[in-house]
mmCIF file of N, CA and C in Angstrom:
data_model
loop_
_atom_site.group_PDB
_atom_site.id
_atom_site.type_symbol
_atom_site.label_atom_id
_atom_site.label_comp_id
_atom_site.label_asym_id
_atom_site.label_seq_id
_atom_site.Cartn_x
_atom_site.Cartn_y
_atom_site.Cartn_z
ATOM 1 N N MET A 233 13.017 2.774 0.926
ATOM 2 C CA MET A 233 12.935 1.211 0.917
ATOM 3 C C MET A 233 13.591 0.600 2.127
ATOM 4 N N ASP A 234 14.674 1.907 2.759
ATOM 5 C CA ASP A 234 15.265 1.386 4.139
ATOM 6 C C ASP A 234 14.234 0.516 4.996
ATOM 7 N N MET A 235 13.228 0.836 5.163
ATOM 8 C CA MET A 235 12.573 0.013 6.262
ATOM 9 C C MET A 235 12.223 -1.389 5.666
ATOM 10 N N LEU A 236 11.734 -1.375 4.672
ATOM 11 C CA LEU A 236 11.314 -2.358 4.104
ATOM 12 C C LEU A 236 12.793 -3.612 3.636
ATOM 13 N N GLU A 237 13.630 -2.939 3.993
ATOM 14 C CA GLU A 237 15.317 -3.864 3.272
ATOM 15 C C GLU A 237 15.502 -4.924 4.015
ATOM 16 N N GLY A 238 15.266 -6.278 3.537
ATOM 17 C CA GLY A 238 15.639 -7.562 4.257
ATOM 18 C C GLY A 238 14.502 -8.339 4.537
ATOM 19 N N LYS A 239 13.418 -7.443 4.351
ATOM 20 C CA LYS A 239 11.798 -7.852 4.871
ATOM 21 C C LYS A 239 11.406 -9.004 3.923
ATOM 22 N N LYS A 240 10.210 -9.327 4.331
ATOM 23 C CA LYS A 240 9.247 -10.226 3.679
ATOM 24 C C LYS A 240 7.852 -9.618 3.474
ATOM 25 N N VAL A 241 7.124 -9.834 2.364
ATOM 26 C CA VAL A 241 5.743 -9.380 2.363
ATOM 27 C C VAL A 241 5.027 -10.604 1.682
ATOM 28 N N VAL A 242 3.955 -11.009 1.832
ATOM 29 C CA VAL A 242 2.811 -11.931 1.246
ATOM 30 C C VAL A 242 2.089 -11.649 0.257
ATOM 31 N N THR A 243 1.323 -12.465 -0.320
ATOM 32 C CA THR A 243 0.325 -12.266 -1.197
ATOM 33 C C THR A 243 -0.940 -12.624 -0.601
ATOM 34 N N ALA A 244 -2.020 -12.743 -1.061
ATOM 35 C CA ALA A 244 -3.433 -13.110 -0.459
ATOM 36 C C ALA A 244 -3.210 -14.723 -0.645
ATOM 37 N N ASN A 245 -2.581 -15.276 -1.495
ATOM 38 C CA ASN A 245 -2.504 -16.774 -1.408
ATOM 39 C C ASN A 245 -1.770 -17.408 -0.620
ATOM 40 N N CYS A 246 -1.069 -16.278 0.346
ATOM 41 C CA CYS A 246 0.007 -16.566 1.560
ATOM 42 C C CYS A 246 1.479 -16.972 0.780
ATOM 43 N N GLN A 247 1.551 -16.846 -0.582
ATOM 44 C CA GLN A 247 3.020 -16.838 -0.995
ATOM 45 C C GLN A 247 3.824 -15.659 -0.514
ATOM 46 N N SER A 248 5.119 -15.576 0.146
ATOM 47 C CA SER A 248 5.850 -14.928 0.849
ATOM 48 C C SER A 248 7.047 -14.476 -0.372
ATOM 49 N N PHE A 249 7.397 -13.397 -0.016
ATOM 50 C CA PHE A 249 8.466 -12.975 -1.202
ATOM 51 C C PHE A 249 9.509 -11.997 -0.378
ATOM 52 N N HIS A 250 10.682 -12.148 -0.917
ATOM 53 C CA HIS A 250 11.794 -11.247 -0.151
ATOM 54 C C HIS A 250 11.233 -9.475 -1.107
ATOM 55 N N VAL A 251 10.944 -8.651 -0.216
ATOM 56 C CA VAL A 251 10.525 -7.230 -0.668
ATOM 57 C C VAL A 251 11.764 -6.835 -1.620
ATOM 58 N N ASN A 252 12.912 -7.040 -1.689
ATOM 59 C CA ASN A 252 13.675 -6.393 -2.651
ATOM 60 C C ASN A 252 13.483 -6.952 -3.863
ATOM 61 N N ARG A 253 12.847 -8.145 -4.094
ATOM 62 C CA ARG A 253 12.595 -9.122 -5.259
ATOM 63 C C ARG A 253 11.179 -8.360 -5.922
ATOM 64 N N VAL A 254 10.306 -8.071 -4.776
ATOM 65 C CA VAL A 254 9.326 -7.624 -5.399
ATOM 66 C C VAL A 254 9.332 -6.043 -5.845
ATOM 67 N N LEU A 255 10.161 -5.070 -4.844
ATOM 68 C CA LEU A 255 10.261 -3.846 -5.400
ATOM 69 C C LEU A 255 11.383 -3.596 -6.262
ATOM 70 N N LYS A 256 11.910 -4.632 -6.699
ATOM 71 C CA LYS A 256 12.921 -4.399 -7.759
ATOM 72 C C LYS A 256 12.672 -3.401 -8.654
ATOM 73 N N THR A 257 11.639 -3.319 -9.371
ATOM 74 C CA THR A 257 11.182 -2.521 -10.435
ATOM 75 C C THR A 257 10.370 -1.245 -10.129
ATOM 76 N N ALA A 258 10.349 -1.449 -8.837
ATOM 77 C CA ALA A 258 9.545 -0.169 -8.430
ATOM 78 C C ALA A 258 9.990 1.002 -8.198
ATOM 79 N N LYS A 259 9.438 2.239 -8.353
ATOM 80 C CA LYS A 259 9.922 3.507 -8.268
ATOM 81 C C LYS A 259 9.111 4.006 -7.319
ATOM 82 N N ILE A 260 7.820 3.621 -6.905
ATOM 83 C CA ILE A 260 7.040 4.498 -5.923
ATOM 84 C C ILE A 260 6.127 3.304 -5.101
ATOM 85 N N ILE A 261 5.888 3.450 -3.949
ATOM 86 C CA ILE A 261 5.097 2.647 -3.072
ATOM 87 C C ILE A 261 4.310 3.369 -2.180
ATOM 88 N N ALA A 262 2.657 3.044 -2.316
ATOM 89 C CA ALA A 262 1.549 3.407 -1.929
ATOM 90 C C ALA A 262 1.130 2.443 -1.085
ATOM 91 N N TYR A 263 1.590 3.172 0.649
ATOM 92 C CA TYR A 263 1.588 2.055 1.751
ATOM 93 C C TYR A 263 -0.356 2.470 1.691
ATOM 94 N N TYR A 264 -1.010 0.989 1.949
ATOM 95 C CA TYR A 264 -2.517 1.525 1.842
ATOM 96 C C TYR A 264 -2.769 0.786 3.710
ATOM 97 N N PHE A 265 -3.044 1.917 4.508
ATOM 98 C CA PHE A 265 -2.817 1.551 5.607
ATOM 99 C C PHE A 265 -4.621 1.438 6.003
ATOM 100 N N THR A 266 -5.025 -0.034 6.461
ATOM 101 C CA THR A 266 -6.245 -0.364 6.669
ATOM 102 C C THR A 266 -6.627 -1.506 7.629
ATOM 103 N N ALA A 267 -7.795 -1.950 7.959
ATOM 104 C CA ALA A 267 -8.295 -3.155 8.840
ATOM 105 C C ALA A 267 -9.359 -3.566 8.576
ATOM 106 N N SER A 268 -9.572 -4.910 8.915
ATOM 107 C CA SER A 268 -10.790 -5.485 8.460
ATOM 108 C C SER A 268 -12.018 -4.911 9.065
ATOM 109 N N TRP A 269 -12.110 -3.880 10.193
ATOM 110 C CA TRP A 269 -13.267 -3.119 10.424
ATOM 111 C C TRP A 269 -13.439 -1.835 9.857
ATOM 112 N N VAL A 270 -12.908 -1.535 9.055
ATOM 113 C CA VAL A 270 -12.891 -0.353 7.853
ATOM 114 C C VAL A 270 -13.464 -0.508 6.644
ATOM 115 N N ASN A 271 -14.461 -0.111 6.641
ATOM 116 C CA ASN A 271 -15.546 0.059 5.400
ATOM 117 C C ASN A 271 -15.739 1.293 4.403
ATOM 118 N N HIS A 272 -14.599 1.094 3.298
ATOM 119 C CA HIS A 272 -14.890 2.108 2.370
ATOM 120 C C HIS A 272 -14.368 1.619 0.881
ATOM 121 N N PRO A 273 -15.630 0.837 0.300
ATOM 122 C CA PRO A 273 -15.643 0.226 -0.486
ATOM 123 C C PRO A 273 -15.049 1.179 -2.056
ATOM 124 N N ASP A 274 -15.481 2.523 -1.975
ATOM 125 C CA ASP A 274 -15.403 3.160 -2.964
ATOM 126 C C ASP A 274 -13.964 3.703 -3.087
ATOM 127 N N LEU A 275 -13.354 3.813 -2.204
ATOM 128 C CA LEU A 275 -11.964 3.753 -2.183
ATOM 129 C C LEU A 275 -10.875 2.658 -2.531
ATOM 130 N N LEU A 276 -11.259 1.831 -1.968
ATOM 131 C CA LEU A 276 -10.703 0.429 -2.414
ATOM 132 C C LEU A 276 -10.856 0.188 -4.065
ATOM 133 N N GLU A 277 -11.900 0.417 -4.283
ATOM 134 C CA GLU A 277 -12.425 0.074 -5.955
ATOM 135 C C GLU A 277 -11.345 1.042 -6.925
ATOM 136 N N LYS A 278 -11.295 2.661 -6.460
ATOM 137 C CA LYS A 278 -10.167 3.168 -6.884
ATOM 138 C C LYS A 278 -8.950 2.858 -6.674
ATOM 139 N N LEU A 279 -8.583 2.300 -5.626
ATOM 140 C CA LEU A 279 -7.246 2.496 -5.529
ATOM 141 C C LEU A 279 -6.828 0.707 -6.344
ATOM 142 N N LYS A 280 -7.734 0.014 -6.568
ATOM 143 C CA LYS A 280 -7.628 -1.369 -7.310
ATOM 144 C C LYS A 280 -7.350 -0.994 -9.083
ATOM 145 N N ALA A 281 -7.992 0.278 -9.043
ATOM 146 C CA ALA A 281 -8.391 0.640 -10.921
ATOM 147 C C ALA A 281 -6.932 1.584 -10.901
ATOM 148 N N VAL A 282 -6.217 2.287 -10.007
ATOM 149 C CA VAL A 282 -5.103 2.816 -10.053
ATOM 150 C C VAL A 282 -4.013 1.805 -10.413
ATOM 151 N N TYR A 283 -4.168 0.661 -9.419
ATOM 152 C CA TYR A 283 -3.079 -0.017 -9.275
ATOM 153 C C TYR A 283 -3.110 -0.577 -10.769
ATOM 154 N N GLU A 284 -4.083 -1.203 -11.183
ATOM 155 C CA GLU A 284 -4.140 -2.156 -12.531
ATOM 156 C C GLU A 284 -3.596 -0.879 -13.963
ATOM 157 N N GLU A 285 -3.979 0.249 -13.586
ATOM 158 C CA GLU A 285 -3.752 0.826 -14.597
ATOM 159 C C GLU A 285 -2.046 1.278 -14.765
ATOM 160 N N GLY A 286 -1.840 1.378 -13.303
ATOM 161 C CA GLY A 286 -0.383 1.425 -13.245
ATOM 162 C C GLY A 286 0.476 0.084 -13.930
ATOM 163 N N LYS A 287 0.025 -1.362 -13.578
ATOM 164 C CA LYS A 287 0.318 -1.958 -14.190
ATOM 165 C C LYS A 287 0.631 -2.268 -15.301
ATOM 166 N N ARG A 288 -0.558 -1.682 -16.003
ATOM 167 C CA ARG A 288 -0.800 -1.685 -17.496
ATOM 168 C C ARG A 288 0.410 -0.543 -18.011
ATOM 169 N N ARG A 289 0.580 0.220 -17.463
ATOM 170 C CA ARG A 289 1.482 1.263 -18.105
ATOM 171 C C ARG A 289 2.863 1.161 -17.531
ATOM 172 N N HIS A 290 3.141 0.226 -16.678
ATOM 173 C CA HIS A 290 4.536 -0.069 -16.352
ATOM 174 C C HIS A 290 5.082 1.248 -15.708
ATOM 175 N N SER A 291 4.229 1.962 -14.606
ATOM 176 C CA SER A 291 4.485 3.109 -13.696
ATOM 177 C C SER A 291 5.537 2.725 -13.116
ATOM 178 N N GLY A 292 5.693 1.470 -12.343
ATOM 179 C CA GLY A 292 6.588 1.685 -11.301
ATOM 180 C C GLY A 292 6.239 1.768 -10.051
ATOM 181 N N MET A 293 4.555 1.761 -9.861
ATOM 182 C CA MET A 293 4.223 1.905 -8.718
ATOM 183 C C MET A 293 3.720 0.189 -8.012
ATOM 184 N N GLU A 294 3.765 0.244 -6.742
ATOM 185 C CA GLU A 294 3.698 -1.071 -5.997
ATOM 186 C C GLU A 294 2.802 -0.248 -4.739
ATOM 187 N N VAL A 295 1.760 -1.618 -4.376
ATOM 188 C CA VAL A 295 0.703 -1.282 -3.258
ATOM 189 C C VAL A 295 1.261 -1.899 -1.940
ATOM 190 N N ILE A 296 1.611 -1.632 -1.005
ATOM 191 C CA ILE A 296 1.644 -2.569 -0.020
ATOM 192 C C ILE A 296 0.710 -2.205 0.889
ATOM 193 N N TYR A 297 0.110 -3.668 1.581
ATOM 194 C CA TYR A 297 -1.165 -3.172 2.403
ATOM 195 C C TYR A 297 -0.726 -3.447 3.704
ATOM 196 N N VAL A 298 -0.999 -2.490 4.534
ATOM 197 C CA VAL A 298 -0.223 -2.186 5.877
ATOM 198 C C VAL A 298 -1.651 -2.765 6.712
ATOM 199 N N SER A 299 -1.899 -3.581 7.580
ATOM 200 C CA SER A 299 -2.997 -3.839 8.556
ATOM 201 C C SER A 299 -3.073 -3.705 9.874
ATOM 202 N N ALA A 300 -4.309 -3.289 10.302
ATOM 203 C CA ALA A 300 -4.185 -3.042 11.915
ATOM 204 C C ALA A 300 -4.746 -3.961 12.594
ATOM 205 N N ASP A 301 -4.964 -5.203 11.710
ATOM 206 C CA ASP A 301 -5.741 -6.235 12.185
ATOM 207 C C ASP A 301 -5.314 -6.753 13.656
ATOM 208 N N THR A 302 -5.982 -7.274 14.774
ATOM 209 C CA THR A 302 -5.217 -7.990 15.804
ATOM 210 C C THR A 302 -5.454 -9.433 15.705
ATOM 211 N N GLU A 303 -6.062 -10.007 14.804
ATOM 212 C CA GLU A 303 -6.652 -11.598 14.703
ATOM 213 C C GLU A 303 -6.511 -12.008 13.491
ATOM 214 N N GLU A 304 -5.469 -12.604 13.534
ATOM 215 C CA GLU A 304 -5.082 -13.206 11.952
ATOM 216 C C GLU A 304 -6.047 -13.760 10.883
ATOM 217 N N LYS A 305 -7.477 -14.303 11.778
ATOM 218 C CA LYS A 305 -8.453 -14.931 10.746
ATOM 219 C C LYS A 305 -9.064 -13.703 10.041
ATOM 220 N N LEU A 306 -9.324 -12.758 10.707
ATOM 221 C CA LEU A 306 -9.926 -11.251 10.002
ATOM 222 C C LEU A 306 -8.729 -10.566 9.150
ATOM 223 N N PHE A 307 -7.727 -10.722 9.452
ATOM 224 C CA PHE A 307 -6.318 -10.043 8.677
ATOM 225 C C PHE A 307 -6.562 -10.734 7.403
ATOM 226 N N THR A 308 -6.473 -12.045 7.414
ATOM 227 C CA THR A 308 -6.429 -12.912 6.140
ATOM 228 C C THR A 308 -7.553 -13.155 5.292
ATOM 229 N N LYS A 309 -8.867 -12.963 5.859
ATOM 230 C CA LYS A 309 -10.035 -12.762 5.110
ATOM 231 C C LYS A 309 -10.069 -11.330 4.589
ATOM 232 N N HIS A 310 -9.937 -10.414 5.208
ATOM 233 C CA HIS A 310 -10.159 -9.105 4.671
ATOM 234 C C HIS A 310 -8.723 -9.024 3.480
ATOM 235 N N PHE A 311 -7.745 -9.338 3.564
ATOM 236 C CA PHE A 311 -6.632 -9.288 2.640
ATOM 237 C C PHE A 311 -7.094 -9.775 1.520
ATOM 238 N N LYS A 312 -7.492 -10.970 1.440
ATOM 239 C CA LYS A 312 -7.936 -11.950 0.589
ATOM 240 C C LYS A 312 -9.030 -11.179 -0.590
ATOM 241 N N GLU A 313 -9.960 -10.455 0.229
ATOM 242 C CA GLU A 313 -11.071 -9.885 -0.539
ATOM 243 C C GLU A 313 -10.596 -8.650 -0.859
ATOM 244 N N HIS A 314 -9.564 -7.864 -0.317
ATOM 245 C CA HIS A 314 -9.428 -6.417 -0.585
ATOM 246 C C HIS A 314 -8.019 -6.241 -1.507
ATOM 247 N N GLY A 315 -7.858 -6.813 -2.616
ATOM 248 C CA GLY A 315 -6.622 -6.357 -3.200
ATOM 249 C C GLY A 315 -5.717 -7.507 -3.709
ATOM 250 N N PRO A 316 -5.019 -7.141 -5.048
ATOM 251 C CA PRO A 316 -4.168 -8.041 -5.768
ATOM 252 C C PRO A 316 -2.811 -7.268 -5.267
ATOM 253 N N TRP A 317 -2.748 -6.841 -4.311
ATOM 254 C CA TRP A 317 -0.844 -6.485 -3.760
ATOM 255 C C TRP A 317 -0.634 -7.293 -2.756
ATOM 256 N N TYR A 318 0.610 -6.625 -2.182
ATOM 257 C CA TYR A 318 1.364 -7.634 -1.594
ATOM 258 C C TYR A 318 0.874 -7.012 0.024
ATOM 259 N N SER A 319 1.438 -7.497 1.101
ATOM 260 C CA SER A 319 0.833 -7.019 2.263
ATOM 261 C C SER A 319 2.221 -7.427 3.292
ATOM 262 N N ILE A 320 2.427 -6.645 3.981
ATOM 263 C CA ILE A 320 2.975 -6.931 5.375
ATOM 264 C C ILE A 320 2.632 -8.174 6.141
ATOM 265 N N PRO A 321 3.297 -9.178 6.515
ATOM 266 C CA PRO A 321 2.779 -10.402 6.892
ATOM 267 C C PRO A 321 1.946 -9.887 8.516
ATOM 268 N N PHE A 322 0.879 -10.698 8.980
ATOM 269 C CA PHE A 322 0.134 -10.970 10.014
ATOM 270 C C PHE A 322 1.579 -10.737 10.972
ATOM 271 N N GLY A 323 0.972 -9.908 12.412
ATOM 272 C CA GLY A 323 2.062 -10.106 13.314
ATOM 273 C C GLY A 323 3.365 -9.234 13.193
ATOM 274 N N ASN A 324 3.720 -8.917 11.969
ATOM 275 C CA ASN A 324 5.065 -8.349 11.760
ATOM 276 C C ASN A 324 4.973 -7.101 12.597
ATOM 277 N N THR A 325 5.836 -6.598 13.174
ATOM 278 C CA THR A 325 5.876 -5.642 14.029
ATOM 279 C C THR A 325 6.188 -4.046 12.952
ATOM 280 N N LEU A 326 6.682 -4.928 11.742
ATOM 281 C CA LEU A 326 6.883 -3.758 10.814
ATOM 282 C C LEU A 326 5.617 -2.705 10.372
ATOM 283 N N ALA A 327 4.528 -3.253 10.458
ATOM 284 C CA ALA A 327 3.065 -2.747 10.051
ATOM 285 C C ALA A 327 3.091 -1.612 11.337
ATOM 286 N N GLU A 328 3.291 -2.061 12.616
ATOM 287 C CA GLU A 328 3.372 -1.050 14.033
ATOM 288 C C GLU A 328 4.085 0.163 13.565
ATOM 289 N N VAL A 329 5.362 -0.072 13.148
ATOM 290 C CA VAL A 329 6.507 0.878 12.795
ATOM 291 C C VAL A 329 6.321 1.698 11.505
ATOM 292 N N LEU A 330 5.584 1.043 10.323
ATOM 293 C CA LEU A 330 5.382 2.106 9.312
ATOM 294 C C LEU A 330 4.153 3.148 10.134
ATOM 295 N N ARG A 331 3.147 2.711 10.715
ATOM 296 C CA ARG A 331 1.822 3.274 11.286
ATOM 297 C C ARG A 331 2.393 4.320 12.036
ATOM 298 N N TRP A 332 3.343 4.370 12.920
ATOM 299 C CA TRP A 332 4.002 5.360 13.727
ATOM 300 C C TRP A 332 5.054 6.336 12.804
ATOM 301 N N ARG A 333 5.873 5.736 11.788
ATOM 302 C CA ARG A 333 6.533 6.675 10.987
ATOM 303 C C ARG A 333 5.855 7.721 10.314
ATOM 304 N N TYR A 334 4.808 6.932 9.544
ATOM 305 C CA TYR A 334 3.820 8.221 8.833
ATOM 306 C C TYR A 334 2.599 8.672 9.834
ATOM 307 N N ASN A 335 2.890 8.462 10.919
ATOM 308 C CA ASN A 335 1.828 9.010 11.899
ATOM 309 C C ASN A 335 -0.032 8.727 11.511
ATOM 310 N N ILE A 336 -0.198 7.366 11.476
ATOM 311 C CA ILE A 336 -1.241 6.948 10.899
ATOM 312 C C ILE A 336 -1.785 7.203 12.341
ATOM 313 N N THR A 337 -3.390 7.701 12.073
ATOM 314 C CA THR A 337 -4.108 7.903 13.345
ATOM 315 C C THR A 337 -5.246 7.555 12.577
ATOM 316 N N CYS A 338 -6.239 7.417 11.653
ATOM 317 C CA CYS A 338 -7.219 6.994 11.173
ATOM 318 C C CYS A 338 -7.155 6.241 9.894
ATOM 319 N N MET A 339 -8.302 5.282 9.536
ATOM 320 C CA MET A 339 -7.760 4.541 8.567
ATOM 321 C C MET A 339 -9.170 4.641 7.865
ATOM 322 N N PRO A 340 -9.035 4.288 6.419
ATOM 323 C CA PRO A 340 -8.074 3.912 5.587
ATOM 324 C C PRO A 340 -7.439 5.489 5.039
ATOM 325 N N GLN A 341 -5.720 5.016 5.174
ATOM 326 C CA GLN A 341 -4.766 6.065 4.724
ATOM 327 C C GLN A 341 -4.177 5.502 3.516
ATOM 328 N N ILE A 342 -3.491 6.497 2.802
ATOM 329 C CA ILE A 342 -2.520 5.987 1.736
ATOM 330 C C ILE A 342 -1.384 6.883 1.833
ATOM 331 N N VAL A 343 -0.248 6.429 2.014
ATOM 332 C CA VAL A 343 0.893 7.239 1.789
ATOM 333 C C VAL A 343 1.849 6.766 0.705
ATOM 334 N N VAL A 344 2.170 7.584 -0.027
ATOM 335 C CA VAL A 344 2.936 7.421 -1.031
ATOM 336 C C VAL A 344 4.556 7.775 -1.290
ATOM 337 N N VAL A 345 5.178 6.859 -1.418
ATOM 338 C CA VAL A 345 6.759 7.203 -1.126
ATOM 339 C C VAL A 345 7.567 7.034 -2.261
ATOM 340 N N ARG A 346 8.648 7.380 -2.673
ATOM 341 C CA ARG A 346 9.613 6.940 -3.436
ATOM 342 C C ARG A 346 10.326 5.575 -3.045
ATOM 343 N N LYS A 347 11.118 5.004 -3.603
ATOM 344 C CA LYS A 347 11.990 3.983 -3.253
ATOM 345 C C LYS A 347 12.776 4.293 -2.778
ATOM 346 N N ASP A 348 13.430 5.703 -2.715
ATOM 347 C CA ASP A 348 14.595 5.944 -1.634
ATOM 348 C C ASP A 348 13.888 6.444 -0.584
ATOM 349 N N GLY A 349 12.684 6.211 -0.297
ATOM 350 C CA GLY A 349 12.032 6.619 1.142
ATOM 351 C C GLY A 349 11.216 8.146 1.105
ATOM 352 N N LEU A 350 11.860 9.213 0.052
ATOM 353 C CA LEU A 350 11.326 10.549 0.093
ATOM 354 C C LEU A 350 9.554 10.450 0.017
ATOM 355 N N ILE A 351 9.001 11.129 1.000
ATOM 356 C CA ILE A 351 7.456 10.998 0.861
ATOM 357 C C ILE A 351 7.150 11.805 -0.354
ATOM 358 N N VAL A 352 6.170 11.106 -1.324
ATOM 359 C CA VAL A 352 5.303 11.903 -2.265
ATOM 360 C C VAL A 352 4.260 12.511 -1.875
ATOM 361 N N THR A 353 3.420 11.723 -1.126
ATOM 362 C CA THR A 353 2.125 12.511 -0.251
ATOM 363 C C THR A 353 1.798 11.783 1.102
ATOM 364 N N ARG A 354 1.517 12.602 1.795
ATOM 365 C CA ARG A 354 0.870 11.431 3.060
ATOM 366 C C ARG A 354 -0.747 11.737 2.845
ATOM 367 N N ARG A 355 -0.971 12.661 1.723
ATOM 368 C CA ARG A 355 -2.415 12.806 1.805
ATOM 369 C C ARG A 355 -3.128 11.597 0.473
ATOM 370 N N GLY A 356 -2.569 10.618 0.173
ATOM 371 C CA GLY A 356 -2.802 9.665 -0.747
ATOM 372 C C GLY A 356 -4.295 9.600 -0.905
ATOM 373 N N THR A 357 -5.066 9.341 0.216
ATOM 374 C CA THR A 357 -6.517 8.784 0.558
ATOM 375 C C THR A 357 -7.423 10.156 -0.421
ATOM 376 N N ARG A 358 -6.981 11.312 0.273
ATOM 377 C CA ARG A 358 -7.937 12.632 -0.468
ATOM 378 C C ARG A 358 -7.468 12.729 -1.791
ATOM 379 N N GLU A 359 -6.252 12.318 -2.226
ATOM 380 C CA GLU A 359 -5.867 12.629 -3.664
ATOM 381 C C GLU A 359 -6.382 11.598 -4.573
ATOM 382 N N LEU A 360 -6.655 10.504 -4.092
ATOM 383 C CA LEU A 360 -7.177 9.149 -4.978
ATOM 384 C C LEU A 360 -8.766 9.789 -4.937
ATOM 385 N N GLU A 361 -9.389 10.409 -3.726
ATOM 386 C CA GLU A 361 -10.804 10.352 -3.785
ATOM 387 C C GLU A 361 -11.001 11.354 -4.927
ATOM 388 N N GLU A 362 -10.212 12.539 -5.343
ATOM 389 C CA GLU A 362 -10.295 13.811 -5.702
ATOM 390 C C GLU A 362 -10.163 13.415 -7.131
ATOM 391 N N LEU A 363 -9.380 13.032 -7.577
ATOM 392 C CA LEU A 363 -8.493 12.755 -9.155
ATOM 393 C C LEU A 363 -8.591 11.544 -9.525
ATOM 394 N N ASP A 364 -9.223 10.224 -8.703
ATOM 395 C CA ASP A 364 -9.614 8.963 -8.878
ATOM 396 C C ASP A 364 -8.372 8.521 -10.009
ATOM 397 N N ILE A 365 -8.513 8.030 -11.092
ATOM 398 C CA ILE A 365 -7.301 7.440 -11.823
ATOM 399 C C ILE A 365 -6.615 8.370 -12.174
ATOM 400 N N ASP A 366 -6.544 9.850 -12.341
ATOM 401 C CA ASP A 366 -5.507 10.502 -12.784
ATOM 402 C C ASP A 366 -4.767 10.797 -11.465
ATOM 403 N N VAL A 367 -4.708 10.431 -10.546
ATOM 404 C CA VAL A 367 -3.881 10.234 -9.535
ATOM 405 C C VAL A 367 -2.794 9.753 -9.700
ATOM 406 N N LEU A 368 -2.610 9.021 -10.713
ATOM 407 C CA LEU A 368 -1.440 8.043 -10.936
ATOM 408 C C LEU A 368 -0.341 8.974 -11.362
ATOM 409 N N VAL A 369 -0.708 9.792 -12.446
ATOM 410 C CA VAL A 369 0.080 10.979 -13.029
ATOM 411 C C VAL A 369 0.555 11.446 -11.893
ATOM 412 N N THR A 370 -0.293 12.160 -11.151
ATOM 413 C CA THR A 370 0.280 12.998 -10.064
ATOM 414 C C THR A 370 1.423 12.271 -8.870
ATOM 415 N N TRP A 371 1.109 11.092 -8.515
ATOM 416 C CA TRP A 371 2.278 10.307 -7.834
ATOM 417 C C TRP A 371 3.187 10.001 -8.837
ATOM 418 N N THR A 372 3.367 9.735 -9.804
ATOM 419 C CA THR A 372 4.429 9.264 -10.470
ATOM 420 C C THR A 372 5.428 10.548 -11.133
ATOM 421 N N ASP A 373 4.455 11.625 -10.921
ATOM 422 C CA ASP A 373 5.522 12.914 -11.160
ATOM 423 C C ASP A 373 6.298 13.157 -10.478
ATOM 424 N N TYR A 374 6.744 12.278 -9.621
ATOM 425 C CA TYR A 374 7.777 12.540 -8.611
ATOM 426 C C TYR A 374 8.732 11.741 -8.733
ATOM 427 N N ILE A 375 8.716 10.698 -9.614
ATOM 428 C CA ILE A 375 9.610 9.611 -10.034
ATOM 429 C C ILE A 375 10.968 10.819 -10.559
ATOM 430 N N GLN A 376 12.228 10.280 -10.613
ATOM 431 C CA GLN A 376 13.426 10.892 -10.929
ATOM 432 C C GLN A 376 13.893 9.851 -11.911
#
């Protein structure tokens, strides 16, 4: 969480929260790297299902939407349509820093990390596609 420490995230209805509050009970963070021009509805539906199941099971997983959009209108529309999770605010350089840190060269990509920053997987997209809802067990097995 070191990169997020002291930062803010937003919800789809534009509410802003300190990330420390949002991630207080989180054990793993799934960074969902995408943009408005990325069309991958099957992956999105699977991620939503895993997120909802994680909430139901109190798994300690939180999703952070990291957009590569360069127009705020496109970012806002896409984020509102694509998830019940939190996002790095539009225009915040943290989105670029996260893309660089996790070497994101194509989208969509999911990188899962423990709250202490240890990488659980850089292949979250592939794992989600292959394992579907069972990926939740795979990802949360890394929680100590």
